[in-house]
Amino acid sequence: MIRNIQTIIPGVATSDGAGVKLRRSLGGQQQVRLDPFLMLDEFSSNDPNDYVAGFPAHPHRGFETVTYMLEGHMLHEDHLGNQGHLKTGGVQWMTAGRGIIHSEMPQQVSGAMRGFQLWINLPAQEKMKTPGYQDIQAEDIPITSLQNGGSVKVIAGSYENQGQRVSGPIQGITTTPLFLDVHLPPHTSFEHSIAKELNAFIYAYEGDLEIGSPLKAAPKQSAIVLGDGDCLQVKSGSTGAQFIVLAALPLHEPIVQYGPFVMNTRAEIEQAIDDYQNNRFVTA
Ligand code: CO
């Protein structure tokens, strides 16, 4: 059964950090999420005024943050002493767990800065796990070529291309996330099976795209939430298409969010604020 478009969540212009301009689709309002995905931001600008201020030190607790750089260079530093360069084509996968305080600052004063930040929830029993951090450089992320001239970059989960399974560097996460970046030439098709248990969405950032059966136009710069089914079917228009595909197992747990803290209960949020204010993220 082919998944059709269920809901379209337009990316709305906003800013975060110290004034970085971005478009937020998922998470633009607290109830607009797709379990276990909490938020999706796209940042994209050629104007340094839109990004140079970066994201100075700030905390997270209870979920994972994933940054995928399409273009540009940022430096990540955190209170655990990790330092990592996020560069064109690379991914940073950070498990905030019980708490991490980090900054993400641009290492450029001109040129394009483009990419995504995605927040993925953690199950209740993992929200207080030890924080972790993985820096994955572009050359360590497989890109497989399609017969139609397109390509699929496999960041998390796997993709089967002409009988060969291509697996991404991110594995072993409870919600089994799939994260693909697909590029299609004009007027070509793409199919991929996505198990019916998973919640799935697409975000097109270039070109134009139709989804489902019958095909329906999918606007760019929007989170396109897919309905029930076990197969994704898309077709690019006259300018080709570039889009990310995300899917993961829903948690079906209560969510209480206060800014960068995402827990299950109000008491746990109060604890998070108290721990942060009393420097217990650093010493715990
Ligand atoms: Co952050």
Coordinates of N, CA and C in Angstrom, one line a residue, residues 74-281:
M74 N 30.4 24.7 10.8 CA 30.1 25.1 12.1 C 31.0 24.3 13.1
L75 N 31.3 24.9 14.2 CA 32.0 24.2 15.2 C 31.1 23.9 16.4
H76 N 31.1 22.7 16.8 CA 30.4 22.2 18.0 C 31.3 22.1 19.2
E77 N 30.9 22.7 20.3 CA 31.7 22.4 21.6 C 30.7 22.1 22.7
D78 N 31.0 21.2 23.5 CA 30.1 20.9 24.6 C 30.8 20.8 26.0
H79 N 30.0 20.7 27.1 CA 30.5 20.8 28.4 C 31.2 19.5 28.8
L80 N 31.1 18.5 27.9 CA 31.9 17.2 28.2 C 33.3 17.3 27.6
G81 N 33.5 18.4 26.9 CA 34.9 18.5 26.3 C 34.9 18.1 24.8
N82 N 33.8 17.7 24.3 CA 33.8 17.3 22.8 C 33.9 18.6 22.0
Q83 N 34.6 18.4 20.9 CA 34.7 19.4 19.9 C 34.6 18.8 18.5
G84 N 33.8 19.4 17.7 CA 33.6 18.7 16.3 C 33.3 19.7 15.3
H85 N 33.8 19.5 14.1 CA 33.5 20.4 13.0 C 32.4 19.8 12.1
L86 N 31.4 20.6 12.0 CA 30.3 20.2 11.1 C 30.5 20.9 9.7
K87 N 30.8 20.0 8.7 CA 31.2 20.6 7.4 C 30.2 20.0 6.4
T88 N 30.3 20.6 5.2 CA 29.4 20.3 4.1 C 29.3 18.8 3.9
G89 N 28.0 18.3 3.9 CA 27.7 16.9 3.7 C 27.8 16.1 5.0
G90 N 28.3 16.6 6.1 CA 28.5 15.9 7.3 C 27.2 15.9 8.2
V91 N 27.2 15.0 9.2 CA 26.1 14.9 10.2 C 26.7 14.9 11.6
Q92 N 26.0 15.6 12.5 CA 26.3 15.4 13.9 C 25.0 14.9 14.6
W93 N 25.3 13.7 15.3 CA 24.1 13.0 15.9 C 24.4 13.1 17.4
M94 N 23.7 13.9 18.1 CA 23.9 14.1 19.6 C 22.8 13.6 20.4
T95 N 23.1 12.7 21.3 CA 22.1 12.1 22.2 C 22.3 13.0 23.5
A96 N 21.3 13.9 23.7 CA 21.4 14.7 24.9 C 21.3 13.9 26.2
G97 N 20.4 12.9 26.2 CA 20.2 12.1 27.4 C 19.9 13.0 28.6
R98 N 20.6 12.7 29.7 CA 20.4 13.5 30.9 C 20.8 14.9 30.9
G99 N 21.6 15.3 29.9 CA 21.9 16.7 29.8 C 23.2 17.0 29.1
I100 N 23.1 17.9 28.2 CA 24.3 18.4 27.5 C 24.2 19.9 27.3
I101 N 25.3 20.6 27.5 CA 25.3 22.0 27.2 C 26.3 22.2 26.1
H102 N 25.8 22.8 25.0 CA 26.7 22.9 23.8 C 26.5 24.2 23.1
S103 N 27.4 24.5 22.2 CA 27.3 25.7 21.3 C 27.6 25.2 19.9
E104 N 27.0 25.9 18.9 CA 27.2 25.6 17.5 C 27.5 26.9 16.9
M105 N 28.8 27.2 16.5 CA 29.1 28.5 16.0 C 29.7 28.4 14.6
P106 N 29.2 29.3 13.7 CA 29.7 29.3 12.3 C 31.2 29.6 12.3
Q107 N 31.9 28.9 11.4 CA 33.3 29.1 11.2 C 33.5 29.8 9.8
Q108 N 32.6 30.6 9.4 CA 32.7 31.3 8.2 C 32.0 32.7 8.3
V109 N 32.5 33.7 7.6 CA 31.9 35.0 7.7 C 31.3 35.4 6.3
S110 N 31.3 34.5 5.4 CA 30.7 34.7 4.1 C 30.3 33.4 3.5
G111 N 29.5 33.5 2.4 CA 29.1 32.3 1.7 C 27.9 31.6 2.2
A112 N 27.5 30.5 1.7 CA 26.3 29.8 2.0 C 26.4 29.0 3.2
M113 N 25.3 29.0 4.0 CA 25.2 28.1 5.2 C 23.8 27.5 5.0
R114 N 23.8 26.2 4.9 CA 22.6 25.5 4.6 C 22.5 24.1 5.3
G115 N 21.4 23.8 5.8 CA 21.3 22.4 6.4 C 20.0 22.3 7.3
F116 N 20.0 21.2 8.0 CA 18.8 20.9 8.8 C 19.2 20.6 10.3
Q117 N 18.3 20.9 11.2 CA 18.4 20.4 12.5 C 17.1 19.7 12.9
L118 N 17.2 18.5 13.3 CA 16.1 17.6 13.6 C 16.2 17.2 15.1
W119 N 15.0 17.2 15.8 CA 15.0 16.7 17.1 C 14.2 15.4 17.1
I120 N 14.8 14.3 17.7 CA 14.1 13.0 17.8 C 13.9 12.7 19.2
N121 N 12.8 12.3 19.6 CA 12.5 12.0 21.1 C 13.2 10.7 21.5
L122 N 13.5 10.6 22.8 CA 14.0 9.4 23.4 C 12.9 8.7 24.2
P123 N 12.8 7.4 24.3 CA 11.8 6.8 25.1 C 12.1 7.1 26.6
A124 N 11.0 7.0 27.4 CA 11.1 7.4 28.8 C 12.4 6.7 29.5
Q125 N 12.6 5.5 29.2 CA 13.7 4.8 30.0 C 15.1 5.2 29.5
E126 N 15.1 6.0 28.4 CA 16.4 6.5 27.9 C 16.7 8.0 28.1
K127 N 15.7 8.7 28.6 CA 15.8 10.1 28.7 C 16.9 10.6 29.5
M128 N 17.3 9.8 30.6 CA 18.3 10.2 31.5 C 19.6 9.4 31.2
K129 N 19.8 8.8 30.0 CA 21.0 8.1 29.7 C 22.2 9.0 29.6
T130 N 23.4 8.5 29.6 CA 24.6 9.2 29.5 C 24.6 9.9 28.1
P131 N 24.9 11.2 28.1 CA 24.9 11.9 26.8 C 26.0 11.3 25.9
G132 N 25.7 11.4 24.6 CA 26.7 10.9 23.6 C 26.7 11.8 22.4
Y133 N 27.7 11.6 21.6 CA 27.9 12.6 20.5 C 28.7 11.9 19.4
Q134 N 28.2 12.0 18.2 CA 28.9 11.4 17.1 C 29.0 12.4 16.0
D135 N 30.2 12.6 15.4 CA 30.5 13.5 14.3 C 30.7 12.6 13.1
I136 N 29.9 12.7 12.1 CA 30.1 11.8 11.0 C 30.5 12.7 9.8
Q137 N 31.6 12.5 9.2 CA 32.1 13.3 8.1 C 31.4 12.8 6.8
A138 N 31.4 13.7 5.8 CA 30.7 13.4 4.6 C 31.2 12.1 4.0
E139 N 32.5 11.9 4.0 CA 33.1 10.8 3.3 C 32.7 9.4 4.0
D140 N 32.2 9.5 5.2 CA 31.8 8.3 5.9 C 30.3 8.0 5.8
I141 N 29.6 8.8 4.9 CA 28.1 8.5 4.7 C 28.0 8.0 3.3
P142 N 27.4 6.8 3.1 CA 27.4 6.2 1.8 C 26.3 6.9 0.9
I143 N 26.7 7.1 -0.4 CA 25.8 7.6 -1.4 C 25.7 6.6 -2.5
T144 N 24.5 6.1 -2.8 CA 24.3 5.1 -3.8 C 23.6 5.7 -5.0
S145 N 24.1 5.3 -6.2 CA 23.6 5.9 -7.4 C 22.4 5.1 -7.9
L146 N 21.4 5.8 -8.4 CA 20.2 5.1 -8.9 C 20.3 5.0 -10.4
Q147 N 19.6 4.0 -11.0 CA 19.6 3.8 -12.4 C 19.1 5.0 -13.2
N148 N 18.2 5.8 -12.6 CA 17.6 6.9 -13.3 C 18.5 8.1 -13.3
G149 N 19.8 8.0 -12.7 CA 20.7 9.1 -12.7 C 20.7 9.9 -11.4
G150 N 19.7 9.5 -10.5 CA 19.6 10.1 -9.2 C 20.6 9.5 -8.2
S151 N 20.5 9.9 -6.9 CA 21.3 9.3 -5.9 C 20.6 9.3 -4.5
V152 N 21.0 8.4 -3.7 CA 20.4 8.3 -2.3 C 21.6 8.3 -1.3
K153 N 21.6 9.3 -0.4 CA 22.6 9.3 0.7 C 21.9 8.7 1.9
V154 N 22.6 7.7 2.5 CA 21.9 7.0 3.6 C 22.6 7.4 4.9
I155 N 21.9 8.2 5.7 CA 22.5 8.7 6.9 C 22.1 7.8 8.1
A156 N 20.9 7.3 8.1 CA 20.5 6.4 9.2 C 19.5 5.4 8.5
G157 N 19.5 4.2 9.1 CA 18.7 3.1 8.5 C 19.4 2.6 7.3
S158 N 18.6 2.0 6.4 CA 19.2 1.4 5.2 C 18.3 1.6 4.0
Y159 N 18.9 1.4 2.8 CA 18.2 1.6 1.5 C 18.6 0.5 0.6
E160 N 17.7 -0.2 0.0 CA 18.0 -1.3 -0.9 C 18.0 -0.8 -2.4
N161 N 19.2 -0.9 -3.0 CA 19.3 -0.4 -4.4 C 19.7 -1.5 -5.3
Q162 N 18.9 -2.0 -6.2 CA 19.2 -3.0 -7.2 C 19.7 -4.3 -6.4
G163 N 19.0 -4.7 -5.4 CA 19.3 -5.9 -4.6 C 20.5 -5.7 -3.6
Q164 N 21.0 -4.5 -3.6 CA 22.1 -4.3 -2.6 C 21.7 -3.4 -1.5
R165 N 21.9 -3.9 -0.2 CA 21.5 -3.1 0.9 C 22.6 -2.1 1.3
V166 N 22.3 -0.8 1.4 CA 23.2 0.2 1.7 C 22.8 0.7 3.1
S167 N 23.7 0.6 4.1 CA 23.3 1.0 5.5 C 24.1 2.3 5.9
G168 N 23.4 3.2 6.6 CA 24.0 4.4 7.0 C 24.8 4.2 8.3
P169 N 25.6 5.2 8.6 CA 26.5 5.1 9.8 C 25.8 5.1 11.1
I170 N 24.5 5.6 11.2 CA 23.8 5.7 12.4 C 22.9 4.4 12.6
Q171 N 23.2 3.6 13.6 CA 22.5 2.4 13.8 C 22.3 2.2 15.3
G172 N 21.4 1.3 15.7 CA 21.3 0.9 17.1 C 20.4 1.9 17.9
I173 N 19.6 2.7 17.3 CA 18.7 3.6 18.0 C 17.3 2.9 18.2
T174 N 16.8 3.1 19.4 CA 15.5 2.3 19.7 C 14.4 2.6 18.8
T175 N 14.3 3.9 18.3 CA 13.2 4.2 17.4 C 13.5 3.9 15.9
T176 N 14.6 3.2 15.7 CA 15.1 2.7 14.3 C 14.9 3.8 13.2
P177 N 15.4 5.0 13.4 CA 15.2 6.0 12.4 C 15.8 5.7 11.1
L178 N 15.1 6.1 10.0 CA 15.5 6.2 8.7 C 15.8 7.6 8.3
F179 N 16.9 7.9 7.7 CA 17.2 9.3 7.3 C 17.9 9.2 6.0
L180 N 17.2 9.6 4.9 CA 17.8 9.6 3.5 C 17.8 11.0 3.0
D181 N 18.8 11.3 2.1 CA 18.8 12.5 1.3 C 18.8 12.0 -0.1
V182 N 17.7 12.3 -0.9 CA 17.5 11.8 -2.2 C 17.5 12.9 -3.2
H183 N 18.3 12.7 -4.3 CA 18.4 13.6 -5.4 C 17.9 12.9 -6.6
L184 N 16.9 13.6 -7.3 CA 16.3 13.0 -8.5 C 16.5 14.0 -9.7
P185 N 16.9 13.4 -10.9 CA 16.8 14.3 -12.1 C 15.4 14.5 -12.5
P186 N 15.1 15.5 -13.4 CA 13.7 15.8 -13.8 C 13.0 14.5 -14.3
H187 N 11.7 14.5 -13.9 CA 10.7 13.5 -14.4 C 11.2 12.0 -14.1
T188 N 11.7 11.8 -12.9 CA 12.0 10.4 -12.6 C 11.3 10.0 -11.3
S189 N 11.3 8.7 -11.0 CA 10.5 8.2 -9.9 C 11.5 7.6 -8.8
F190 N 11.0 7.5 -7.6 CA 11.7 6.9 -6.5 C 10.7 6.1 -5.7
E191 N 11.1 4.9 -5.3 CA 10.3 4.1 -4.5 C 11.1 3.5 -3.3
H192 N 10.5 3.4 -2.2 CA 11.2 2.8 -1.1 C 10.2 2.2 -0.1
S193 N 10.5 1.0 0.4 CA 9.5 0.5 1.4 C 9.8 1.0 2.7
I194 N 8.8 1.5 3.4 CA 8.9 2.0 4.8 C 7.9 1.2 5.6
A195 N 8.4 0.4 6.5 CA 7.5 -0.5 7.3 C 6.3 0.3 7.9
K196 N 5.1 -0.3 7.8 CA 3.9 0.4 8.2 C 3.9 0.9 9.6
E197 N 4.7 0.3 10.5 CA 4.7 0.7 11.9 C 5.4 2.1 12.1
L198 N 6.1 2.5 11.1 CA 6.9 3.8 11.2 C 6.1 5.0 10.9
N199 N 6.3 6.1 11.6 CA 5.8 7.4 11.1 C 6.8 7.9 10.2
A200 N 6.3 8.6 9.1 CA 7.2 9.0 8.1 C 6.8 10.4 7.5
F201 N 7.9 11.2 7.2 CA 7.6 12.4 6.5 C 8.8 12.7 5.5
I202 N 8.5 13.7 4.6 CA 9.4 14.1 3.6 C 9.5 15.6 3.7
Y203 N 10.7 16.1 3.4 CA 10.9 17.6 3.3 C 11.7 17.9 2.0
A204 N 11.0 18.5 1.0 CA 11.7 18.8 -0.2 C 12.3 20.2 -0.1
Y205 N 13.6 20.3 -0.5 CA 14.3 21.5 -0.3 C 14.8 22.1 -1.7
E206 N 14.7 21.3 -2.7 CA 15.0 21.9 -4.1 C 14.1 21.2 -5.1
G207 N 13.7 21.9 -6.2 CA 13.0 21.3 -7.2 C 11.5 21.1 -6.9
D208 N 10.9 20.2 -7.6 CA 9.5 20.0 -7.3 C 9.2 18.5 -7.4
L209 N 8.1 18.1 -6.7 CA 7.9 16.7 -6.3 C 6.4 16.4 -6.2
E210 N 6.1 15.2 -6.6 CA 4.7 14.7 -6.3 C 4.8 13.4 -5.6
I211 N 3.8 13.1 -4.7 CA 3.9 12.0 -3.8 C 2.6 11.2 -3.9
G212 N 2.7 9.8 -3.8 CA 1.5 9.0 -3.5 C 0.9 8.4 -4.8
S213 N -0.2 7.8 -4.6 CA -1.0 7.2 -5.7 C -2.5 7.5 -5.5
P214 N -3.1 8.3 -6.3 CA -2.5 9.1 -7.4 C -1.6 10.1 -6.9
L215 N -0.6 10.5 -7.7 CA 0.4 11.5 -7.4 C -0.3 12.8 -7.0
K216 N 0.3 13.5 -6.0 CA -0.2 14.8 -5.6 C 1.0 15.7 -5.3
A217 N 0.9 16.9 -5.7 CA 2.0 17.9 -5.6 C 2.3 18.1 -4.1
A218 N 3.6 18.1 -3.8 CA 4.1 18.3 -2.5 C 4.9 19.6 -2.4
P219 N 4.4 20.6 -1.7 CA 5.2 21.9 -1.7 C 6.5 21.7 -1.1
K220 N 7.4 22.6 -1.6 CA 8.8 22.7 -1.0 C 8.8 23.3 0.4
Q221 N 9.9 23.2 1.1 CA 10.0 23.9 2.4 C 8.9 23.6 3.3
S222 N 8.3 22.4 3.3 CA 7.3 22.0 4.2 C 7.5 20.5 4.6
A223 N 7.1 20.2 5.8 CA 7.2 18.8 6.3 C 5.9 18.1 5.7
I224 N 6.1 17.1 4.9 CA 5.0 16.4 4.2 C 4.8 15.1 5.0
V225 N 3.8 15.1 5.9 CA 3.6 13.9 6.7 C 2.8 12.9 5.9
L226 N 3.3 11.6 5.9 CA 2.8 10.6 5.0 C 1.8 9.7 5.8
G227 N 0.7 9.3 5.2 CA -0.3 8.5 5.8 C 0.1 7.0 5.9
D228 N -0.9 6.1 6.2 CA -0.6 4.7 6.4 C -0.2 4.1 5.1
G229 N 0.6 3.0 5.2 CA 1.1 2.3 4.1 C 2.4 1.7 4.3
D230 N 3.0 1.0 3.4 CA 4.3 0.4 3.6 C 5.3 0.8 2.4
C231 N 4.8 1.7 1.6 CA 5.7 2.0 0.4 C 5.6 3.5 0.1
L232 N 6.8 4.1 -0.1 CA 6.9 5.5 -0.5 C 7.0 5.5 -2.0
Q233 N 6.3 6.4 -2.7 CA 6.4 6.5 -4.1 C 6.4 8.0 -4.4
V234 N 7.4 8.5 -5.1 CA 7.5 9.9 -5.4 C 7.9 10.1 -6.9
K235 N 7.7 11.2 -7.4 CA 8.1 11.5 -8.8 C 8.5 13.0 -8.8
S236 N 9.7 13.2 -9.5 CA 10.1 14.6 -9.6 C 9.5 15.3 -10.8
G237 N 9.5 16.6 -10.7 CA 8.9 17.4 -11.8 C 10.0 17.9 -12.8
S238 N 9.8 19.0 -13.5 CA 10.6 19.4 -14.6 C 12.0 19.9 -14.1
T239 N 12.1 20.3 -12.8 CA 13.4 20.8 -12.4 C 14.1 19.8 -11.5
G240 N 13.6 18.5 -11.5 CA 14.2 17.5 -10.6 C 13.8 17.8 -9.1
A241 N 14.4 17.0 -8.2 CA 14.0 17.2 -6.8 C 15.1 16.8 -5.9
Q242 N 15.2 17.5 -4.8 CA 16.1 17.1 -3.7 C 15.3 17.1 -2.4
F243 N 15.3 16.0 -1.7 CA 14.4 15.9 -0.5 C 15.0 15.0 0.5
I244 N 14.7 15.2 1.8 CA 15.0 14.3 2.8 C 13.8 13.4 3.2
V245 N 14.1 12.2 3.5 CA 13.0 11.2 4.0 C 13.4 10.8 5.4
L246 N 12.4 11.0 6.3 CA 12.6 10.6 7.7 C 11.5 9.6 8.1
A247 N 11.8 8.6 8.8 CA 10.8 7.7 9.4 C 11.4 7.1 10.7
A248 N 10.5 6.8 11.6 CA 10.9 6.2 12.9 C 9.7 5.6 13.6
L249 N 9.9 4.7 14.6 CA 8.9 4.1 15.4 C 8.3 5.2 16.4
P250 N 7.0 5.3 16.4 CA 6.5 6.3 17.4 C 6.6 5.7 18.8
L251 N 6.7 6.6 19.8 CA 6.9 6.1 21.2 C 5.5 6.0 21.9
H252 N 4.5 6.8 21.5 CA 3.2 6.8 22.2 C 3.4 7.1 23.7
E253 N 4.2 8.1 24.0 CA 4.4 8.4 25.4 C 4.0 9.9 25.6
P254 N 3.6 10.3 26.8 CA 3.3 11.7 27.0 C 4.5 12.6 26.8
I255 N 4.3 13.8 26.3 CA 5.4 14.7 26.1 C 5.1 16.0 26.8
V256 N 6.1 16.4 27.7 CA 6.0 17.7 28.3 C 7.3 18.4 27.8
Q257 N 7.2 19.6 27.1 CA 8.3 20.3 26.6 C 8.4 21.7 27.2
Y258 N 9.6 22.0 27.6 CA 9.9 23.4 28.0 C 11.2 23.8 27.3
G259 N 11.0 24.5 26.2 CA 12.2 24.9 25.4 C 13.0 23.7 25.0
P260 N 14.3 23.6 25.4 CA 15.2 22.6 25.0 C 15.2 21.3 26.0
F261 N 14.2 21.3 26.8 CA 14.0 20.1 27.7 C 12.7 19.4 27.2
V262 N 12.8 18.1 26.9 CA 11.6 17.3 26.5 C 11.5 16.1 27.4
M263 N 10.5 16.1 28.3 CA 10.4 14.9 29.2 C 9.0 14.4 29.1
N264 N 8.6 13.5 30.1 CA 7.3 12.9 30.1 C 6.3 13.6 31.0
T265 N 6.9 14.2 32.1 CA 6.0 14.8 33.1 C 6.5 16.2 33.4
R266 N 5.6 17.0 34.0 CA 5.9 18.3 34.5 C 7.0 18.3 35.6
A267 N 6.9 17.3 36.5 CA 7.9 17.2 37.5 C 9.3 17.0 37.0
E268 N 9.4 16.2 35.9 CA 10.7 16.0 35.3 C 11.3 17.2 34.6
I269 N 10.4 18.1 34.1 CA 10.8 19.4 33.5 C 11.3 20.3 34.6
E270 N 10.6 20.3 35.7 CA 11.0 21.2 36.9 C 12.4 20.7 37.3
Q271 N 12.6 19.4 37.4 CA 13.9 18.8 37.8 C 15.0 19.2 36.8
A272 N 14.6 19.2 35.5 CA 15.6 19.6 34.5 C 16.1 21.1 34.7
I273 N 15.1 21.9 34.9 CA 15.4 23.4 35.1 C 16.3 23.5 36.3
D274 N 15.9 22.9 37.4 CA 16.6 23.0 38.6 C 18.0 22.4 38.5
D275 N 18.2 21.3 37.8 CA 19.5 20.7 37.6 C 20.4 21.7 36.7
Y276 N 19.8 22.3 35.7 CA 20.5 23.2 34.9 C 20.9 24.4 35.6
Q277 N 20.0 25.0 36.4 CA 20.3 26.2 37.1 C 21.4 26.0 38.2
N278 N 21.4 24.8 38.7 CA 22.4 24.5 39.8 C 23.6 23.7 39.3
N279 N 23.8 23.8 38.0 CA 25.1 23.2 37.4 C 25.2 21.7 37.6
R280 N 24.0 21.0 37.7 CA 24.1 19.6 37.9 C 24.2 18.8 36.6
F281 N 24.1 19.6 35.4 CA 24.3 18.9 34.1 C 25.8 18.7 34.0

